């Protein structure tokens, strides 16, 4: 029996190593697994999960599976990108790092692949792939500042908004870590893929200020990766992408102090509609951007098709006075061709400032950020042109948390947990929103099924359907002209009803500034020295169709996305994309050369780090094979000596053999 036991142990060890490698390989590409059914998930596996840390109470139900509660499972398995419907084998809510490690062990024991889910904002549903155990980290969202307030350690389940709230609550003026534009995006995926946003030109990528990651590896061990220990894993944790090498359970960041202690003007520049101003404004912007001072953070350099022609504009934060910001814009030559439309472009202007330029002074970046969220989560129809600027900071927090509670119903909210309807300080409009009344639309950040049951005013917008990203350097004039032409064509086709899917989201992050402070190979984020990270997507209204019809999708891909892709390829032939904005995993928009596409020259090193781990695993297996084989031989020998030994000396020999066998057990 013992011999069989040892053989079984050997076999399962080999199998386990193999499974771990498969998990790692699958996660590197971020591709969901091929298993298509969640039936047959063994009760023993679910029991293994249920037995983890039974005292923990972070979530009401911690183990979720189709076989346990189909309705709950259907709610809980959702990704924010609704077009990726995935069916994980089970979802496990971890309350501690130890829970994550134990859950990984359970999965290994039952040969089930593992994924991590933080904010669930990944573009391709890789947080909860079909057939995997999805370990949900949303309750790992606590934070702690170091005694000298120079660093912050925070869980991956915390959101962008929560990190900023934490820094604000520290009371240190200007304390910052670079985060992204939408408050509910999880730090887990965001930071591991790089992290772009308003503060990028000032502080660099979100992950550039990482000091340490606590990580559960595929075999369940917990390690700390930093520049001294596991430096390779640490390097890969900045741009390598989520789900690649292990599950991060805590990030530690250096806290930066923003220029001018964080006092800033929020600036929006909008240019006139039409091909000529579109081209000229782009060229001027591209000339100015690399030379702009480090007091400027720039984001949302967006393009909008309109019946009057394409429109370009950008948003920025300037850490200084409004007059100085205006002077820099003037000196930079970016104030020609401004929008002169009093309806679209006259809001928030400081009297005497040009139309098309909006400037609002803020006490802190946090204050500014809260305002942008009002736009991001509710359309300008909510408070036309004003965001939440007229409210106090505390009221803004209440207002945004009300939105969170009312619309998202998520277990974690970034601000203060307040019920809008019960709170008299929440503005009336928000109370109406919470009650599902009024003509409000949901915009930029809120593309989620989680919203679906609470469609506000019947106008749910599912954004980012079919997203396609491209990263490239400054565009030659002819490329901008071609782009203008493409947008003109789209607007014309829409007006004539030729194309039905006319709502296009066309977002632009821009690099330069502190993004370039590290070299492309210093972290795993390679494409630092480019200028544009553009993404286009289709915006659909759930009021009409929750999903686009196949015909509409095909038309849109044929008439707009493919021509855009070809246009970029004419000028930048080797397609590159941001690891955090993964392109569709199949169909015509797949990024074919994805190895280079997401990681450039860093792919080889990422691959090597993985194979180094795989080699280590193989060595461990070899050592185990040797040990277990010795054990088997000894066992056989003992059996033989037992059979043949009839004299006293055999007794000693037998004892020695038993000791040896004990050692290898
Ligand atoms: C509305 C919206 C706005 C966005 N805005 C920005 C922006 O301004 N700037 C920007 O740079 N990006 C932005 N993104 C992209 C975003 O950074 C990525 O989608 C990111 O991966 C989301 O992280 P998450 O934790 O929310 O997602 P998840 O879907 O939970 O995770 C994404 C991937 O990371 C893995 N992962 C998650 N947590 C961990 C962990 N703890 N350890 C290991 N792997 C993990 C998952 O397995 C999955 O593969 C935006 C996305 C959306 C949908």
Coordinates of N, CA and C in Angstrom, one line a residue, residues 24-220:
X24 N 0.3 29.5 -15.3 CA 1.1 30.7 -15.6 C 1.1 31.0 -17.1
X25 N 1.2 30.0 -17.9 CA 1.2 30.2 -19.3 C -0.1 30.9 -19.8
X26 N -1.2 30.4 -19.2 CA -2.5 31.0 -19.6 C -2.6 32.4 -19.2
X27 N -2.1 32.7 -18.0 CA -2.2 34.1 -17.5 C -1.4 35.1 -18.3
X28 N -0.3 34.6 -18.8 CA 0.6 35.6 -19.5 C -0.1 36.2 -20.6
X29 N -0.9 35.4 -21.4 CA -1.6 36.0 -22.5 C -2.9 36.6 -22.1
X30 N -3.3 36.4 -20.9 CA -4.6 36.9 -20.4 C -5.7 36.3 -21.1
X31 N -5.5 35.1 -21.7 CA -6.6 34.5 -22.5 C -7.4 33.6 -21.6
X32 N -8.8 33.8 -21.6 CA -9.6 32.9 -20.8 C -9.4 31.5 -21.2
X33 N -9.6 30.6 -20.3 CA -9.5 29.1 -20.6 C -10.5 28.6 -21.6
X34 N -10.3 27.4 -22.0 CA -11.2 26.9 -23.0 C -12.4 26.1 -22.4
X35 N -12.3 25.8 -21.1 CA -13.4 25.0 -20.5 C -14.7 25.7 -20.7
X36 N -15.7 25.1 -21.2 CA -16.9 25.8 -21.5 C -18.1 25.5 -20.5
X37 N -17.9 24.6 -19.6 CA -18.9 24.2 -18.7 C -18.4 24.3 -17.3
X38 N -19.3 24.8 -16.4 CA -18.9 24.8 -15.0 C -19.5 23.6 -14.2
X39 N -20.3 22.8 -15.0 CA -20.8 21.6 -14.3 C -19.7 20.7 -14.0
X40 N -19.9 19.9 -13.0 CA -18.9 18.9 -12.6 C -17.9 19.4 -11.7
X41 N -18.0 20.7 -11.2 CA -17.1 21.2 -10.2 C -17.4 20.4 -8.9
X42 N -16.4 19.8 -8.4 CA -16.7 18.8 -7.3 C -17.0 19.5 -6.0
X43 N -17.9 18.9 -5.3 CA -18.3 19.4 -4.0 C -17.1 19.5 -3.1
X44 N -16.2 18.5 -3.3 CA -15.0 18.5 -2.4 C -14.2 19.8 -2.6
X45 N -14.1 20.3 -3.8 CA -13.4 21.5 -4.1 C -14.0 22.7 -3.4
X46 N -15.4 22.8 -3.6 CA -16.1 23.9 -2.9 C -16.0 23.8 -1.4
X47 N -15.9 22.6 -0.9 CA -15.8 22.4 0.6 C -14.4 22.9 1.0
X48 N -13.4 22.6 0.2 CA -12.0 23.0 0.4 C -12.0 24.5 0.6
X49 N -12.7 25.2 -0.3 CA -12.7 26.7 -0.3 C -13.5 27.1 0.9
X50 N -14.6 26.5 1.2 CA -15.5 26.9 2.3 C -14.8 26.7 3.7
X51 N -13.8 25.8 3.7 CA -13.1 25.6 5.0 C -12.0 26.6 5.3
X52 N -11.8 27.5 4.3 CA -10.7 28.5 4.5 C -11.1 29.6 5.5
X53 N -10.4 29.8 6.5 CA -10.6 30.9 7.4 C -12.0 31.1 7.7
X54 N -12.7 30.1 8.3 CA -14.1 30.1 8.5 C -14.6 31.3 9.4
X55 N -13.7 31.8 10.2 CA -14.1 33.0 11.1 C -14.3 34.3 10.3
X56 N -13.7 34.3 9.1 CA -13.7 35.6 8.4 C -15.1 36.0 7.9
X57 N -15.3 37.3 8.0 CA -16.7 37.8 7.7 C -16.7 38.9 6.7
X58 N -15.6 39.0 5.9 CA -15.6 40.2 5.0 C -16.7 40.2 4.0
X59 N -17.1 39.1 3.5 CA -18.3 39.0 2.6 C -19.3 38.1 3.2
X60 N -20.6 38.4 2.9 CA -21.7 37.5 3.4 C -21.5 36.1 2.9
X61 N -21.3 36.0 1.6 CA -21.1 34.7 1.0 C -19.8 34.6 0.4
X62 N -18.9 33.7 0.8 CA -17.6 33.8 0.2 C -17.3 32.8 -0.9
X63 N -18.1 31.7 -0.9 CA -17.9 30.8 -2.0 C -19.1 30.8 -2.9
X64 N -18.9 31.1 -4.2 CA -20.0 31.2 -5.1 C -19.8 30.3 -6.2
X65 N -20.8 29.5 -6.5 CA -20.8 28.6 -7.6 C -22.2 28.3 -8.1
X66 N -22.2 28.0 -9.4 CA -23.5 27.7 -10.0 C -24.3 26.7 -9.3
X67 N -23.6 25.6 -8.8 CA -24.3 24.5 -8.2 C -24.8 24.9 -6.8
X68 N -24.2 26.0 -6.2 CA -24.6 26.4 -4.8 C -25.8 27.3 -4.9
X69 N -25.7 28.3 -5.8 CA -26.8 29.3 -5.9 C -26.7 29.9 -7.2
X70 N -27.5 29.4 -8.2 CA -27.4 29.8 -9.6 C -27.6 31.3 -9.8
X71 N -28.6 31.9 -9.0 CA -28.9 33.3 -9.2 C -27.8 34.2 -8.7
X72 N -27.3 33.9 -7.6 CA -26.2 34.6 -7.0 C -25.0 34.5 -7.9
X73 N -24.7 33.3 -8.4 CA -23.6 33.1 -9.3 C -23.7 33.9 -10.5
X74 N -24.9 34.0 -11.1 CA -25.1 34.8 -12.3 C -24.8 36.3 -12.1
X75 N -25.2 36.8 -10.9 CA -24.9 38.2 -10.6 C -23.4 38.4 -10.3
X76 N -22.8 37.5 -9.6 CA -21.4 37.7 -9.2 C -20.4 37.4 -10.2
X77 N -20.7 36.7 -11.2 CA -19.7 36.4 -12.2 C -19.4 37.5 -13.3
X78 N -20.1 38.6 -13.1 CA -20.1 39.6 -14.2 C -18.7 40.4 -14.2
X79 N -18.3 40.6 -15.4 CA -17.2 41.6 -15.7 C -17.8 42.9 -16.0
X80 N -17.0 44.0 -15.8 CA -17.5 45.3 -16.2 C -17.8 45.3 -17.7
X81 N -16.9 44.7 -18.5 CA -17.1 44.7 -20.0 C -18.2 43.6 -20.3
X82 N -19.4 44.1 -20.5 CA -20.5 43.1 -20.6 C -20.4 42.2 -21.8
X83 N -19.6 42.6 -22.8 CA -19.6 41.7 -24.0 C -18.7 40.5 -23.8
X84 N -18.0 40.5 -22.6 CA -17.3 39.2 -22.3 C -18.1 38.5 -21.2
X85 N -18.9 37.6 -21.6 CA -19.7 36.8 -20.6 C -18.9 35.5 -20.3
X86 N -18.4 35.4 -19.1 CA -17.6 34.3 -18.7 C -18.2 33.5 -17.6
X87 N -17.8 32.3 -17.4 CA -18.4 31.4 -16.4 C -17.3 30.7 -15.6
X88 N -16.8 31.4 -14.6 CA -15.8 30.8 -13.7 C -16.3 29.5 -13.0
X89 N -15.4 28.6 -12.7 CA -15.8 27.4 -12.0 C -16.4 27.8 -10.6
X90 N -15.8 28.8 -10.0 CA -16.3 29.3 -8.7 C -15.6 30.6 -8.5
X91 N -16.3 31.4 -7.6 CA -15.7 32.7 -7.2 C -15.5 32.6 -5.7
X92 N -14.3 33.0 -5.2 CA -14.0 33.0 -3.8 C -13.6 34.3 -3.4
X93 N -14.3 34.9 -2.4 CA -14.0 36.2 -1.8 C -12.9 36.0 -0.7
X94 N -11.7 36.5 -1.0 CA -10.6 36.4 0.0 C -10.7 37.6 1.0
X95 N -10.5 37.3 2.3 CA -10.5 38.4 3.3 C -9.1 38.7 3.7
X96 N -8.1 37.8 3.5 CA -6.7 38.1 3.9 C -5.8 37.5 2.8
X97 N -4.5 37.8 2.9 CA -3.5 37.2 2.0 C -3.5 35.7 2.2
X98 N -3.6 35.3 3.5 CA -3.6 33.8 3.8 C -4.7 33.1 3.0
X99 N -5.9 33.8 3.0 CA -7.0 33.2 2.2 C -6.7 33.0 0.8
X100 N -6.0 34.0 0.2 CA -5.6 33.8 -1.2 C -4.7 32.6 -1.4
X101 N -3.7 32.5 -0.5 CA -2.8 31.4 -0.6 C -3.5 30.1 -0.4
X102 N -4.4 30.0 0.5 CA -5.1 28.7 0.8 C -6.0 28.4 -0.4
X103 N -6.6 29.4 -1.0 CA -7.5 29.2 -2.2 C -6.7 28.6 -3.3
X104 N -5.5 29.2 -3.5 CA -4.6 28.7 -4.6 C -4.3 27.2 -4.3
X105 N -4.0 26.9 -3.1 CA -3.7 25.5 -2.7 C -4.9 24.6 -3.0
X106 N -6.1 25.0 -2.7 CA -7.3 24.2 -3.0 C -7.4 24.0 -4.5
X107 N -7.2 25.1 -5.3 CA -7.3 25.0 -6.7 C -6.3 24.0 -7.2
X108 N -5.0 24.1 -6.7 CA -4.0 23.2 -7.2 C -4.4 21.7 -6.8
X109 N -4.9 21.5 -5.6 CA -5.3 20.2 -5.2 C -6.3 19.6 -6.2
X110 N -7.2 20.4 -6.7 CA -8.2 19.9 -7.6 C -8.0 20.2 -9.0
X111 N -6.7 20.6 -9.3 CA -6.3 20.9 -10.7 C -7.2 21.9 -11.4
X112 N -7.5 23.0 -10.7 CA -8.3 24.0 -11.3 C -7.5 25.3 -11.5
X113 N -7.6 25.9 -12.6 CA -6.8 27.1 -12.9 C -7.3 28.3 -12.0
X114 N -6.4 29.2 -11.8 CA -6.7 30.3 -10.9 C -6.6 31.6 -11.6
X115 N -7.5 32.6 -11.3 CA -7.4 33.9 -11.8 C -7.6 34.9 -10.6
X116 N -7.2 36.1 -10.8 CA -7.4 37.2 -9.7 C -8.4 38.2 -10.3
X117 N -9.3 38.6 -9.4 CA -10.3 39.7 -9.9 C -10.2 40.8 -8.8
X118 N -9.9 42.0 -9.3 CA -9.8 43.1 -8.4 C -11.0 44.1 -8.6
X119 N -10.8 45.0 -9.6 CA -11.9 45.9 -9.9 C -12.8 45.4 -11.1
X120 N -12.4 44.3 -11.7 CA -13.2 43.7 -12.8 C -13.4 44.6 -14.0
X121 N -12.5 45.6 -14.2 CA -12.5 46.5 -15.3 C -11.7 46.1 -16.5
X122 N -11.1 44.9 -16.4 CA -10.3 44.4 -17.5 C -11.1 44.4 -18.8
X123 N -10.4 44.6 -19.9 CA -11.1 44.7 -21.2 C -11.6 43.4 -21.8
X124 N -11.0 42.3 -21.4 CA -11.3 41.0 -22.1 C -11.9 40.0 -21.1
X125 N -12.3 40.4 -19.9 CA -12.9 39.4 -19.0 C -11.9 38.4 -18.4
X126 N -10.7 38.8 -18.3 CA -9.7 37.8 -17.9 C -9.7 37.7 -16.4
X127 N -10.4 38.5 -15.7 CA -10.5 38.3 -14.2 C -11.3 37.1 -13.8
X128 N -12.2 36.7 -14.6 CA -13.1 35.6 -14.2 C -13.3 34.7 -15.4
X129 N -12.2 34.1 -15.9 CA -12.3 33.3 -17.1 C -13.1 32.0 -16.8
X130 N -13.7 31.6 -17.9 CA -14.6 30.4 -17.8 C -13.7 29.2 -17.3
X131 N -14.3 28.5 -16.3 CA -13.6 27.3 -15.9 C -12.6 27.5 -14.8
X132 N -12.2 28.8 -14.5 CA -11.2 29.1 -13.5 C -11.8 29.3 -12.1
X133 N -11.0 29.1 -11.1 CA -11.4 29.7 -9.8 C -11.0 31.1 -9.8
X134 N -12.0 32.0 -9.7 CA -11.7 33.5 -9.6 C -11.6 33.9 -8.2
X135 N -10.4 34.3 -7.8 CA -10.2 34.8 -6.4 C -10.5 36.3 -6.4
X136 N -11.6 36.7 -5.8 CA -12.0 38.1 -5.8 C -11.3 38.8 -4.7
X137 N -10.6 39.9 -5.0 CA -9.8 40.6 -4.0 C -10.4 41.9 -3.5
X138 N -11.7 42.1 -3.9 CA -12.3 43.4 -3.6 C -12.3 43.8 -2.1
X139 N -12.2 42.7 -1.3 CA -12.2 43.1 0.2 C -10.8 43.3 0.7
X140 N -9.8 43.0 -0.2 CA -8.4 43.3 0.2 C -8.2 44.8 -0.2
X141 N -8.9 45.7 0.5 CA -8.9 47.1 0.1 C -8.4 48.0 1.2
X142 N -7.8 47.5 2.2 CA -7.4 48.3 3.3 C -6.1 49.0 3.0
X143 N -5.8 50.1 3.7 CA -4.6 50.8 3.5 C -3.9 51.2 4.8
X144 N -2.6 51.4 4.8 CA -1.9 51.9 5.9 C -0.8 52.8 5.5
X145 N -0.6 53.9 6.1 CA 0.5 54.8 5.8 C 1.7 54.4 6.7
X146 N 2.9 54.6 6.2 CA 4.1 54.4 7.1 C 4.1 55.5 8.2
X147 N 4.9 55.2 9.2 CA 4.9 56.1 10.4 C 5.3 57.5 9.9
X148 N 6.3 57.6 9.0 CA 6.7 59.0 8.5 C 5.9 59.5 7.3
X149 N 4.8 58.8 7.0 CA 3.9 59.2 5.9 C 4.6 59.3 4.6
X150 N 5.7 58.6 4.4 CA 6.3 58.6 3.1 C 5.8 57.5 2.2
X151 N 5.2 56.5 2.7 CA 4.7 55.4 1.8 C 3.3 55.0 2.2
X152 N 2.6 54.4 1.3 CA 1.3 53.8 1.6 C 1.2 52.4 1.1
X153 N 0.7 51.5 1.9 CA 0.5 50.1 1.5 C -1.0 49.9 1.4
X154 N -1.4 49.4 0.3 CA -2.9 49.3 0.0 C -3.2 48.0 -0.8
X155 N -4.3 47.5 -0.5 CA -4.7 46.2 -1.1 C -5.1 46.4 -2.6
X156 N -5.0 45.4 -3.4 CA -5.4 45.5 -4.8 C -6.8 45.7 -5.1
X157 N -7.7 45.3 -4.1 CA -9.1 45.5 -4.3 C -9.6 46.9 -4.1
X158 N -8.7 47.7 -3.6 CA -9.0 49.2 -3.5 C -9.1 49.7 -4.9
X159 N -9.9 50.8 -5.0 CA -10.1 51.4 -6.3 C -9.2 52.6 -6.5
X160 N -9.1 53.2 -7.7 CA -8.4 54.4 -7.9 C -8.9 55.5 -6.9
X161 N -10.2 55.6 -6.8 CA -10.8 56.6 -5.9 C -10.5 56.4 -4.5
X162 N -10.4 55.1 -4.0 CA -10.1 54.9 -2.6 C -8.7 55.3 -2.3
X163 N -7.8 55.0 -3.2 CA -6.4 55.4 -3.0 C -6.3 56.9 -2.8
X164 N -7.0 57.7 -3.7 CA -7.0 59.1 -3.6 C -7.6 59.6 -2.3
X165 N -8.7 59.0 -1.9 CA -9.4 59.3 -0.7 C -8.4 59.1 0.5
X166 N -7.8 58.0 0.5 CA -6.8 57.7 1.6 C -5.8 58.8 1.7
X167 N -5.2 59.2 0.5 CA -4.2 60.2 0.6 C -4.7 61.5 1.0
X168 N -5.9 61.8 0.6 CA -6.5 63.1 1.0 C -6.7 63.1 2.5
X169 N -7.2 61.9 3.1 CA -7.5 61.8 4.5 C -6.2 61.9 5.3
X170 N -5.1 61.7 4.7 CA -3.8 61.7 5.5 C -3.6 63.1 6.0
X171 N -4.2 64.1 5.3 CA -4.0 65.5 5.7 C -2.7 66.1 5.2
X172 N -1.9 65.4 4.5 CA -0.7 65.9 3.9 C -1.0 66.6 2.6
X173 N -0.8 67.9 2.6 CA -1.3 68.6 1.3 C -0.4 68.2 0.2
X174 N -1.0 67.9 -0.9 CA -0.3 67.5 -2.1 C 0.2 66.1 -2.2
X175 N -0.2 65.3 -1.2 CA 0.2 63.8 -1.2 C -0.4 63.1 -2.3
X176 N 0.4 62.4 -3.1 CA -0.3 61.8 -4.3 C 0.5 60.5 -4.8
X177 N -0.3 59.6 -5.4 CA 0.2 58.5 -6.2 C -0.6 58.6 -7.5
X178 N 0.0 58.4 -8.6 CA -0.7 58.6 -9.9 C -1.8 57.5 -10.0
X179 N -3.0 57.9 -10.3 CA -4.1 57.0 -10.6 C -4.8 57.3 -11.9
X180 N -5.7 56.5 -12.2 CA -6.4 56.6 -13.5 C -7.7 57.5 -13.4
X181 N -8.3 57.7 -14.6 CA -9.4 58.6 -14.7 C -10.7 58.2 -14.1
X182 N -11.0 56.9 -14.0 CA -12.3 56.4 -13.5 C -12.1 55.8 -12.1
X183 N -12.9 56.3 -11.2 CA -12.7 56.0 -9.8 C -12.8 54.5 -9.5
X184 N -13.7 53.8 -10.2 CA -13.9 52.4 -9.8 C -13.0 51.4 -10.3
X185 N -12.0 51.8 -11.2 CA -11.1 50.9 -11.7 C -10.2 50.3 -10.5
X186 N -10.0 49.0 -10.5 CA -9.3 48.4 -9.4 C -7.8 48.6 -9.5
X187 N -7.1 48.8 -8.4 CA -5.7 49.0 -8.4 C -4.9 47.7 -8.9
X188 N -5.6 46.6 -8.6 CA -4.9 45.3 -9.0 C -4.5 45.3 -10.5
X189 N -5.4 45.4 -11.4 CA -5.1 45.4 -12.8 C -4.4 46.6 -13.2
X190 N -4.9 47.8 -12.8 CA -4.4 49.1 -13.2 C -2.9 49.2 -13.0
X191 N -2.5 48.9 -11.8 CA -1.1 49.2 -11.5 C -0.2 48.1 -12.2
X192 N -0.6 46.9 -12.3 CA 0.3 45.9 -12.8 C 0.5 46.1 -14.3
X193 N -0.5 46.7 -15.0 CA -0.4 47.0 -16.4 C 0.3 48.3 -16.7
X194 N 0.6 49.1 -15.7 CA 1.3 50.4 -15.9 C 0.6 51.5 -15.1
X195 N -0.5 52.0 -15.7 CA -1.3 53.0 -15.0 C -1.1 54.4 -15.5
X196 N -2.0 54.8 -16.4 CA -2.0 56.1 -17.1 C -3.0 57.0 -16.4
X197 N -2.8 58.3 -16.5 CA -3.8 59.2 -15.9 C -3.3 60.7 -15.9
X198 N -4.1 61.5 -15.2 CA -3.9 62.9 -15.2 C -2.5 63.3 -14.6
X199 N -2.0 62.4 -13.6 CA -0.8 62.8 -12.9 C 0.4 62.2 -13.6
X200 N 0.2 61.5 -14.7 CA 1.3 60.8 -15.4 C 2.5 61.7 -15.8
X201 N 2.2 62.8 -16.4 CA 3.2 63.7 -16.9 C 4.0 64.3 -15.7
X202 N 3.4 64.3 -14.5 CA 4.0 64.9 -13.4 C 4.8 63.8 -12.5
X203 N 4.2 62.6 -12.4 CA 4.7 61.6 -11.5 C 5.2 60.3 -12.3
X204 N 4.8 60.2 -13.5 CA 5.1 58.9 -14.2 C 3.9 58.0 -14.1
X205 N 4.1 56.7 -14.6 CA 3.1 55.7 -14.5 C 2.7 55.5 -13.0
X206 N 1.5 55.0 -12.8 CA 1.1 54.6 -11.4 C 2.2 53.7 -10.8
X207 N 2.6 52.7 -11.6 CA 3.5 51.7 -11.0 C 5.0 52.2 -10.9
X208 N 5.3 53.4 -11.4 CA 6.7 53.9 -11.4 C 7.1 54.2 -9.9
X209 N 6.1 54.4 -9.0 CA 6.5 54.7 -7.6 C 6.2 53.5 -6.7
X210 N 6.1 52.3 -7.3 CA 6.0 51.1 -6.5 C 7.3 50.8 -5.8
X211 N 7.1 50.4 -4.5 CA 8.3 50.0 -3.8 C 8.3 48.5 -3.5
X212 N 7.1 48.0 -3.3 CA 7.0 46.5 -3.0 C 5.7 46.0 -3.4
X213 N 5.7 44.7 -3.8 CA 4.4 44.0 -4.0 C 4.5 42.7 -3.2
X214 N 3.4 42.5 -2.5 CA 3.2 41.2 -1.8 C 2.5 40.4 -2.7
X215 N 2.9 39.1 -3.0 CA 2.4 38.3 -4.1 C 2.2 36.9 -3.7
X216 N 1.1 36.3 -4.0 CA 1.0 34.8 -3.8 C 1.3 34.2 -5.1
X217 N 2.3 33.3 -5.1 CA 2.7 32.6 -6.3 C 1.8 31.4 -6.6
X218 N 2.1 30.9 -7.8 CA 1.2 29.8 -8.3 C 1.2 28.6 -7.4
X219 N 2.2 28.4 -6.6 CA 2.2 27.2 -5.7 C 1.7 27.6 -4.3
X220 N 1.2 28.8 -4.1 CA 0.6 29.2 -2.9 C 1.6 29.9 -1.9

